[in-house]
Tab-separated table of C-alpha atoms and ligand atoms in Angstrom:
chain	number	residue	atom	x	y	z
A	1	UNK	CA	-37.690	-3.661	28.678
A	2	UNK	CA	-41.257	-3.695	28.608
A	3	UNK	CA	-41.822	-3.831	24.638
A	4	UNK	CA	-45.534	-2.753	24.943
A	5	UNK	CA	-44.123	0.929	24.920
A	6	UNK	CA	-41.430	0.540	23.092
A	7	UNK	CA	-41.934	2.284	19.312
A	8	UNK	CA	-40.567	0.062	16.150
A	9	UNK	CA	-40.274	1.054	12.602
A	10	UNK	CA	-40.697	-1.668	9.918
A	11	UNK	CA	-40.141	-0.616	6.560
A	12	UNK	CA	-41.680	2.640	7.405
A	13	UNK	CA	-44.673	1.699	9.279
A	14	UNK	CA	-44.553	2.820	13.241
A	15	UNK	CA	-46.149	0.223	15.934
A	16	UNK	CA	-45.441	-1.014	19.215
A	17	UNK	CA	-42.667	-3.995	19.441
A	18	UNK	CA	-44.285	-6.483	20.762
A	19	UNK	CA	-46.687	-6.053	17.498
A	20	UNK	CA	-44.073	-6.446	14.962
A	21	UNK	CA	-44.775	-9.964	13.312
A	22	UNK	CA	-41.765	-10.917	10.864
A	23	UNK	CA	-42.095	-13.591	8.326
A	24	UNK	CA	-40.586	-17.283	9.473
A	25	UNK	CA	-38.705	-17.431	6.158
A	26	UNK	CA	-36.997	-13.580	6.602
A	27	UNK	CA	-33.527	-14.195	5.640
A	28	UNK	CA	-31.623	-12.535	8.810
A	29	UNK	CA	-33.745	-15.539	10.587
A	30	UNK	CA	-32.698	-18.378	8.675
A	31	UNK	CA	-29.805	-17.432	7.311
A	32	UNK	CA	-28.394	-14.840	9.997
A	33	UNK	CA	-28.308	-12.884	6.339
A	34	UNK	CA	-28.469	-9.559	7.607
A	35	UNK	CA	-26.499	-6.431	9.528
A	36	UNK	CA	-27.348	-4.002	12.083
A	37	UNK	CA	-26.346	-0.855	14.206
A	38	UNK	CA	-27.070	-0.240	17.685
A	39	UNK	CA	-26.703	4.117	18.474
A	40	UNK	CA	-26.978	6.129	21.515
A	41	UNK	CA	-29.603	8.492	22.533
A	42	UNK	CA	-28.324	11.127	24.254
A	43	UNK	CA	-31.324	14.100	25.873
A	44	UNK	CA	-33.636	13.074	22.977
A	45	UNK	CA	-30.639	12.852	19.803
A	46	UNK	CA	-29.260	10.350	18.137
A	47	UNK	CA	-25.000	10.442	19.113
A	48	UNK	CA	-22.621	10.141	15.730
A	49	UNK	CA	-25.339	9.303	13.648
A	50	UNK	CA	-23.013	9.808	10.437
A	51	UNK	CA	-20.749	7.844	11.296
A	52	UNK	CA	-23.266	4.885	12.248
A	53	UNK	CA	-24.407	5.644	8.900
A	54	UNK	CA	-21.561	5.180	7.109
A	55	UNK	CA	-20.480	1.892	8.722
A	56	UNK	CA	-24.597	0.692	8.225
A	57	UNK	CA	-23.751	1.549	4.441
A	58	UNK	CA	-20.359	-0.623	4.367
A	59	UNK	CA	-21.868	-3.263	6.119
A	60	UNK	CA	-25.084	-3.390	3.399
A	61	UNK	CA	-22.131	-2.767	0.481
A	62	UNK	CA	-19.810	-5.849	2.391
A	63	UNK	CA	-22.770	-8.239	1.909
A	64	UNK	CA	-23.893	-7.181	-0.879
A	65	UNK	CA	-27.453	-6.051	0.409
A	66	UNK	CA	-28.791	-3.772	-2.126
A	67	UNK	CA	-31.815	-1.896	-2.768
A	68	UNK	CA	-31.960	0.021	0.998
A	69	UNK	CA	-32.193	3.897	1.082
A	70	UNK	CA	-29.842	5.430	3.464
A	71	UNK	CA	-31.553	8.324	3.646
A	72	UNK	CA	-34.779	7.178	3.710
A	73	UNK	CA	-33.499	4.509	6.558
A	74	UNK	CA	-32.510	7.787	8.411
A	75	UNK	CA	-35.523	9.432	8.489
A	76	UNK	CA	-37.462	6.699	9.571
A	77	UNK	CA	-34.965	6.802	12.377
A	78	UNK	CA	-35.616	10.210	13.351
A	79	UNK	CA	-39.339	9.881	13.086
A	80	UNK	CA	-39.279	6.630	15.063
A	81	UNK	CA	-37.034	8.170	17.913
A	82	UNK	CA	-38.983	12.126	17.472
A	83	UNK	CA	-42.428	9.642	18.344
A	84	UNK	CA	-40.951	7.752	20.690
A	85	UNK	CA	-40.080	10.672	22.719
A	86	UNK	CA	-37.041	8.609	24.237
A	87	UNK	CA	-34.538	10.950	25.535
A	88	UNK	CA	-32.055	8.524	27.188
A	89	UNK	CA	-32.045	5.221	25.414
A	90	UNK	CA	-30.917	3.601	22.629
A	91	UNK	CA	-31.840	3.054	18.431
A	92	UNK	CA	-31.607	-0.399	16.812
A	93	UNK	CA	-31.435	-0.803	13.195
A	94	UNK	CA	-31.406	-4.164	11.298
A	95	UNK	CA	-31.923	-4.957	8.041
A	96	UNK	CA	-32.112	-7.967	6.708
A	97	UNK	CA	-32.032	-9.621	3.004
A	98	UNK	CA	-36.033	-9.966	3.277
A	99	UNK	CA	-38.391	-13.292	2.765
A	100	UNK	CA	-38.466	-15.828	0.649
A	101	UNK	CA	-38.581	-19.752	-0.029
A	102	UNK	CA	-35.556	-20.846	2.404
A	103	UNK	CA	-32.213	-21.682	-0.628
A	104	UNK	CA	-28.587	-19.909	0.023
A	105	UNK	CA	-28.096	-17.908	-2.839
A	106	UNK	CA	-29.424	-14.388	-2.609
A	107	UNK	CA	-33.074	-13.942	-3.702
A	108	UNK	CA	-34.176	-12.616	-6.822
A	109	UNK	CA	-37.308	-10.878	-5.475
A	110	UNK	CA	-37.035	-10.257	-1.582
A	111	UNK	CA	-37.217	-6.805	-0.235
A	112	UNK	CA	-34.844	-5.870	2.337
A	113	UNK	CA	-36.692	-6.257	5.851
A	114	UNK	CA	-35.985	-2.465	7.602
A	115	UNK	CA	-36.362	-2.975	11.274
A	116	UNK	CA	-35.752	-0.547	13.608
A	117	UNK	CA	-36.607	0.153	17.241
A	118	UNK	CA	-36.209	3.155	20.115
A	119	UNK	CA	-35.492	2.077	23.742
A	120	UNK	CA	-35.388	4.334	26.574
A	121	UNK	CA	-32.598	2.599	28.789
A	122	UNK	CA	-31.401	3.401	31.939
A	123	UNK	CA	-27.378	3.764	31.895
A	124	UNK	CA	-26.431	0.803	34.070
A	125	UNK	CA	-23.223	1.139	33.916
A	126	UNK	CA	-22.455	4.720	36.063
A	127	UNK	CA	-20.693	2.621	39.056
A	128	UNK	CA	-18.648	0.146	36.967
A	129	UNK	CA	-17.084	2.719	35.221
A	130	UNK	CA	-16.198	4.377	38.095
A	131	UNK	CA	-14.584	1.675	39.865
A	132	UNK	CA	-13.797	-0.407	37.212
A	133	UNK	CA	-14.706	-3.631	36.359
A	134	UNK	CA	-13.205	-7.467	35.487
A	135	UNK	CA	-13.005	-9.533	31.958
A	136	UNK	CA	-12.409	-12.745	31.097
A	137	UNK	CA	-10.510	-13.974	27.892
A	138	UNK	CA	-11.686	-16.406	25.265
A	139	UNK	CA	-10.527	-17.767	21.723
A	140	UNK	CA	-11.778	-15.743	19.037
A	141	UNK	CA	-14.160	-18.657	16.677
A	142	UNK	CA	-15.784	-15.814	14.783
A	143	UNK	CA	-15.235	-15.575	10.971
A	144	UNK	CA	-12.526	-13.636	9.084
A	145	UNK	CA	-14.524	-10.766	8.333
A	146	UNK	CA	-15.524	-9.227	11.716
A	147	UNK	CA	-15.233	-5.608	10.373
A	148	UNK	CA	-18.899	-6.518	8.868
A	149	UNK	CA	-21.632	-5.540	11.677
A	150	UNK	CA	-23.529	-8.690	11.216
A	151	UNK	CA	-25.876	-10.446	13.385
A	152	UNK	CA	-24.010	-13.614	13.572
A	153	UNK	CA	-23.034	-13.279	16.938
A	154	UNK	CA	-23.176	-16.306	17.983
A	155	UNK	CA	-19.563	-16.711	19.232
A	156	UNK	CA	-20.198	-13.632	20.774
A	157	UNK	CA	-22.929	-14.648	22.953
A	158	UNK	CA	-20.975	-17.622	24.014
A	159	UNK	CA	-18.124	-15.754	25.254
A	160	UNK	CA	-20.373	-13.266	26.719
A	161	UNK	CA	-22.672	-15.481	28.945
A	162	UNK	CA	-18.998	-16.983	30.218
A	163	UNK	CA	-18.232	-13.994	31.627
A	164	UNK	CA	-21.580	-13.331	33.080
A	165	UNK	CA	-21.264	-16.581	34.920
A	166	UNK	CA	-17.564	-15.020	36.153
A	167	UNK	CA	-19.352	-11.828	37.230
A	168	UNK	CA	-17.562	-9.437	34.575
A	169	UNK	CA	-18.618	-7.446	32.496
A	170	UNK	CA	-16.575	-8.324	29.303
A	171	UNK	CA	-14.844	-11.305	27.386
A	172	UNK	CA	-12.100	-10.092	25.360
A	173	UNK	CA	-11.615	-12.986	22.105
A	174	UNK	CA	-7.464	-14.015	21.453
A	175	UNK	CA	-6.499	-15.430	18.282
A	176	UNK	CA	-4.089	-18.680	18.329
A	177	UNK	CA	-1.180	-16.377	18.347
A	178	UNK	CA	-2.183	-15.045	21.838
A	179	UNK	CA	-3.281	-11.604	20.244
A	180	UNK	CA	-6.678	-9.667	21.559
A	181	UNK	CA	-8.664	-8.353	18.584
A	182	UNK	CA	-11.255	-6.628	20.546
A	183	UNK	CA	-14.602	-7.882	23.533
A	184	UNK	CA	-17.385	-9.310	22.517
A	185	UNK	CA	-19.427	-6.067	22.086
A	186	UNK	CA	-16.451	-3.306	22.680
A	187	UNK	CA	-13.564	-2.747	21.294
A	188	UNK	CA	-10.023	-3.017	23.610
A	189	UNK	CA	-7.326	-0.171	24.763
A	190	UNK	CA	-4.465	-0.456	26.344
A	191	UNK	CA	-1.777	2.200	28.397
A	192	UNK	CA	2.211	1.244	27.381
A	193	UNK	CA	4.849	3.680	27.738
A	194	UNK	CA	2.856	6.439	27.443
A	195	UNK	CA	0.712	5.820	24.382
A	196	UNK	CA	-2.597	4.553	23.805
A	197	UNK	CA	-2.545	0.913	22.058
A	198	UNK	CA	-5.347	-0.786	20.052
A	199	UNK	CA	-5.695	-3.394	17.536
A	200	UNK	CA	-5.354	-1.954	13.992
A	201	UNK	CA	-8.696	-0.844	12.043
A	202	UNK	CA	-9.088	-4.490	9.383
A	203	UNK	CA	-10.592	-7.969	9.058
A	204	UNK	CA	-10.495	-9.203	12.701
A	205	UNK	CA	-12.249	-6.075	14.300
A	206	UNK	CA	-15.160	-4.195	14.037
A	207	UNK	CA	-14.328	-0.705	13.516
A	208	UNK	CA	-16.206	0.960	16.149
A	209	UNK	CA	-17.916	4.197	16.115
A	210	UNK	CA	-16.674	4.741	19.856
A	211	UNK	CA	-13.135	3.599	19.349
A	212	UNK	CA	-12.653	5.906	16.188
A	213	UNK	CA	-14.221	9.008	18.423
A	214	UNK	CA	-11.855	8.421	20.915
A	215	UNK	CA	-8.652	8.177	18.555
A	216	UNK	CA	-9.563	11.423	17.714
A	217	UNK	CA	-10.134	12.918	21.088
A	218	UNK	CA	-6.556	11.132	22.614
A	219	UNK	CA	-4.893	12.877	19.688
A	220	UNK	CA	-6.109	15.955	20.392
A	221	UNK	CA	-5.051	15.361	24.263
A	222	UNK	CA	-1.714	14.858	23.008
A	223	UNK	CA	-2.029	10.771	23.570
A	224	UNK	CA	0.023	8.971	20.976
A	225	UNK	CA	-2.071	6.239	19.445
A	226	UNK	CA	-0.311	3.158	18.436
A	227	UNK	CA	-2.148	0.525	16.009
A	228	UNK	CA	-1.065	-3.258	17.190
A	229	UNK	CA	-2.242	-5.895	19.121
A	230	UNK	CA	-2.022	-6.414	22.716
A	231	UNK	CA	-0.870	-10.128	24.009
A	232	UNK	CA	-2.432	-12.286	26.340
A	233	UNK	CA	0.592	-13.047	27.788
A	234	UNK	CA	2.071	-10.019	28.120
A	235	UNK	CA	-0.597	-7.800	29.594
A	236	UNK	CA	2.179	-7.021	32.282
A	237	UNK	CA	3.185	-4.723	29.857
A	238	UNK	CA	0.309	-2.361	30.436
A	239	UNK	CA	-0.369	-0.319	33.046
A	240	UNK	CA	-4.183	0.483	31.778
A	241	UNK	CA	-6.587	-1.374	30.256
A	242	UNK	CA	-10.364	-0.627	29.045
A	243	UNK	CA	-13.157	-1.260	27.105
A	244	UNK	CA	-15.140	1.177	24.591
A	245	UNK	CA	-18.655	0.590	22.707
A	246	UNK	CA	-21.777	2.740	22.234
A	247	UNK	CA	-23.394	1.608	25.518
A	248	UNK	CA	-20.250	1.125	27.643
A	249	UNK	CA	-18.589	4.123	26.439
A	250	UNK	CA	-15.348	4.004	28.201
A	251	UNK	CA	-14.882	0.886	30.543
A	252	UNK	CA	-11.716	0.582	32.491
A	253	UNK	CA	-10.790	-2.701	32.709
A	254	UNK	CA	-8.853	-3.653	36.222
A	255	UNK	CA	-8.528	-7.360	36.222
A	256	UNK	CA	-8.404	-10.052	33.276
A	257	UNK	CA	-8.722	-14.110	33.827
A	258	UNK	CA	-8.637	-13.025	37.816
A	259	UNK	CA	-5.403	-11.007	37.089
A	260	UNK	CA	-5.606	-7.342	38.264
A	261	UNK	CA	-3.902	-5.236	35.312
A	262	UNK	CA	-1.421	-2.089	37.739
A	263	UNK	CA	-2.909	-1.439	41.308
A	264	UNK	CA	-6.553	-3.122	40.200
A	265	UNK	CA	-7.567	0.559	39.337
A	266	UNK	CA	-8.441	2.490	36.709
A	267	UNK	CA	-5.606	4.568	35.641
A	268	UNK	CA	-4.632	8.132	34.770
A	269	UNK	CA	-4.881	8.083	31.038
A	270	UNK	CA	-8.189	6.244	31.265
A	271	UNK	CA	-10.001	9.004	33.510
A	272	UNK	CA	-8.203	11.835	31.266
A	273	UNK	CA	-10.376	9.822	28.353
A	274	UNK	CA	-13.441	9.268	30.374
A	275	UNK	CA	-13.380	13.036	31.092
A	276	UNK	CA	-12.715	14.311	27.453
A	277	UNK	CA	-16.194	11.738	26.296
A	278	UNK	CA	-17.993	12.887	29.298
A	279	UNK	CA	-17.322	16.549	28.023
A	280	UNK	CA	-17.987	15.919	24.280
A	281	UNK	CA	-21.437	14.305	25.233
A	282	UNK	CA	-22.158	17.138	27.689
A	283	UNK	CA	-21.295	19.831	24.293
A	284	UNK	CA	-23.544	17.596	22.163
A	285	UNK	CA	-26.478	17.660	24.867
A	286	UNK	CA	-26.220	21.642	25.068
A	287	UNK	CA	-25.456	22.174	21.391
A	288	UNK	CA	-28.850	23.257	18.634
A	289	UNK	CA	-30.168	19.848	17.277
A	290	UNK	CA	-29.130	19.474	13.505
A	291	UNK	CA	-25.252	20.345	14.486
A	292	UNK	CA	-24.158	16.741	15.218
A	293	UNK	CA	-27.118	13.959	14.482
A	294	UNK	CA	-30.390	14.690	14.709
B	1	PDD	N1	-21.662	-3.640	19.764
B	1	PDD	N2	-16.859	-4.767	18.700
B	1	PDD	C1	-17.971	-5.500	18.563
B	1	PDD	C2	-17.837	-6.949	18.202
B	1	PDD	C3	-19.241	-4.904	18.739
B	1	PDD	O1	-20.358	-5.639	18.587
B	1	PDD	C4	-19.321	-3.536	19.105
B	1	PDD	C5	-20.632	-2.839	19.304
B	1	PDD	C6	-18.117	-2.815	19.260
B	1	PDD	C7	-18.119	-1.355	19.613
B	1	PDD	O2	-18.616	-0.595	18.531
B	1	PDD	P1	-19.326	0.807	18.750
B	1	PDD	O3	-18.356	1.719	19.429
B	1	PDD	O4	-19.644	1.249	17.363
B	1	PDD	O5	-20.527	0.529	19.581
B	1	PDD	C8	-16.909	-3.454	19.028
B	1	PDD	C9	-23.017	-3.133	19.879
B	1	PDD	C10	-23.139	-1.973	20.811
B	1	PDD	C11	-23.944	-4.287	20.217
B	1	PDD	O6	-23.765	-5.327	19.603
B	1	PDD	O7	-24.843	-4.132	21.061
């Protein structure tokens, strides 16, 4: 990304990113005391802003970040992407706890950093969803409250750079049962007898704005959609894997630790799903701004 161009919003002021200069002693820096959303652009508009919202708001509420108008936050957004004149791309917010002398408990006079940027970005993932792509499993060594979007990702980025140095695309975190909870920056599906299975919406997942949009679109496809956890061990029980998240959208998943899951191809059901988001995203691009987002 070359961050010259790129537009940033901090606490309401527009510059380029590479000028943004935040304060050494900002609490999302020392503390990782902070949370974040990343959206999707899609021909100029923010997708499923409301519901990015609404998680942005349980995340402040979960961590008890107060003092941050939503709305406010949201028009900043709107201004910052309107300016930026990305079309394709992608927003990210974060806001932190603010500055102050480095001590744990929560300041008494900080005001909450509000950082956001627009990126135009290339979709680089057109030919891996086509064909598919490979993941690699890990043990999940994040905290117990996952459904918080904070940026302590630090397991995350672990996981992830091992399956960058194993050429895939994903690394999906088990628990010491042998359970998946979800990737490192997706959330996981799976294809058994029929119905569409994913780890239930609670503590060890982040409830993702993609996974919930696509619950609602295999419902209305007639896919039954079964809350519980897929095993390690067992994947020979599905005949379809994949992947969803904001920038991966739908990610069929065809082999796991080496292990191709059916024939090593993206199945049926997945494509049926790929076509249905394909379709939404095509009504959104084509619809007035103002109905959905923007
Ligand atoms: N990641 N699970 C985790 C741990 C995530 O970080 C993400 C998103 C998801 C998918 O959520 P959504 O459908 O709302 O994008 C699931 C973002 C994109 C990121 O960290 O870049």
């Amino acid at each position: 990304m070359n961050t010259q161009k790129v537009l940033a919003n901090v606490n309401g002021t527009l510059m380029p990113l590479d000028e943004v200069r935040i304060s050494a002693l900002d609490r999302g820096f020392l503390f990782g005391d902070a949370i974040y959303e990343v959206l999707r652009v899609y021909g100029g508009r923010p997708w499923l802003v409301d519901e990015h919202f609404q998680r942005l708001r349980r995340s402040l509420d979960s961590i008890r970040l107060a003092g941050v108008d939503i709305d406010r936050l949201r028009g900043r957004m709107l201004e910052t992407l309107a300016q930026s004149k990305v079309r394709e791309g992608i927003i990210y917010i974060q806001v932190t706890r603010g500055a102050a002398p480095r001590s744990h408990p929560f300041p008494k006079n900080a005001t909450p950093l509000e950082f956001l940027y627009a990126e135009a970005r290339e979709d680089g993932y057109v030919e891996a969803r086509q064909r598919g792509a490979c993941v690699v499993t890990r043990p999940d060594i994040r905290w117990d409250r996952c459904d918080i979007k904070s940026t302590n990702l630090l397991a995350n980025v672990l996981a992830m750079q091992d399956a960058c140095e194993a050429d895939c695309i994903e690394a999906l975190f088990y628990l010491p049962d042998g359970t998946l909870t979800e990737g490192t920056h997706t959330n996981l599906f799976g294809v058994r007898d029929g119905r569409l299975v994913t780890a239930p919406r609670n503590n060890e997942i982040l409830p993702g704005i993609t996974r919930g949009f696509l619950v609602g679109l295999a419902r209305q496809a007639g896919v039954a959609v079964e809350e519980r956890k897929l095993h390690r061990d067992r994947l020979d029980e599905v005949v379809e894997l994949f992947v969803s998240g904001t920038t991966s959208e739908i990610m069929p998943v065809v082999s796991v630790d080496g292990r191709p899951i059916s024939d090593g191809t993206p199945g049926p059901v997945t494509r049926r799903l790929q076509e249905a988001y394909n379709a939404a995203v095509q009504a959104f691009r084509e619809s007035e701004a103002g109905e959905r987002g923007a």
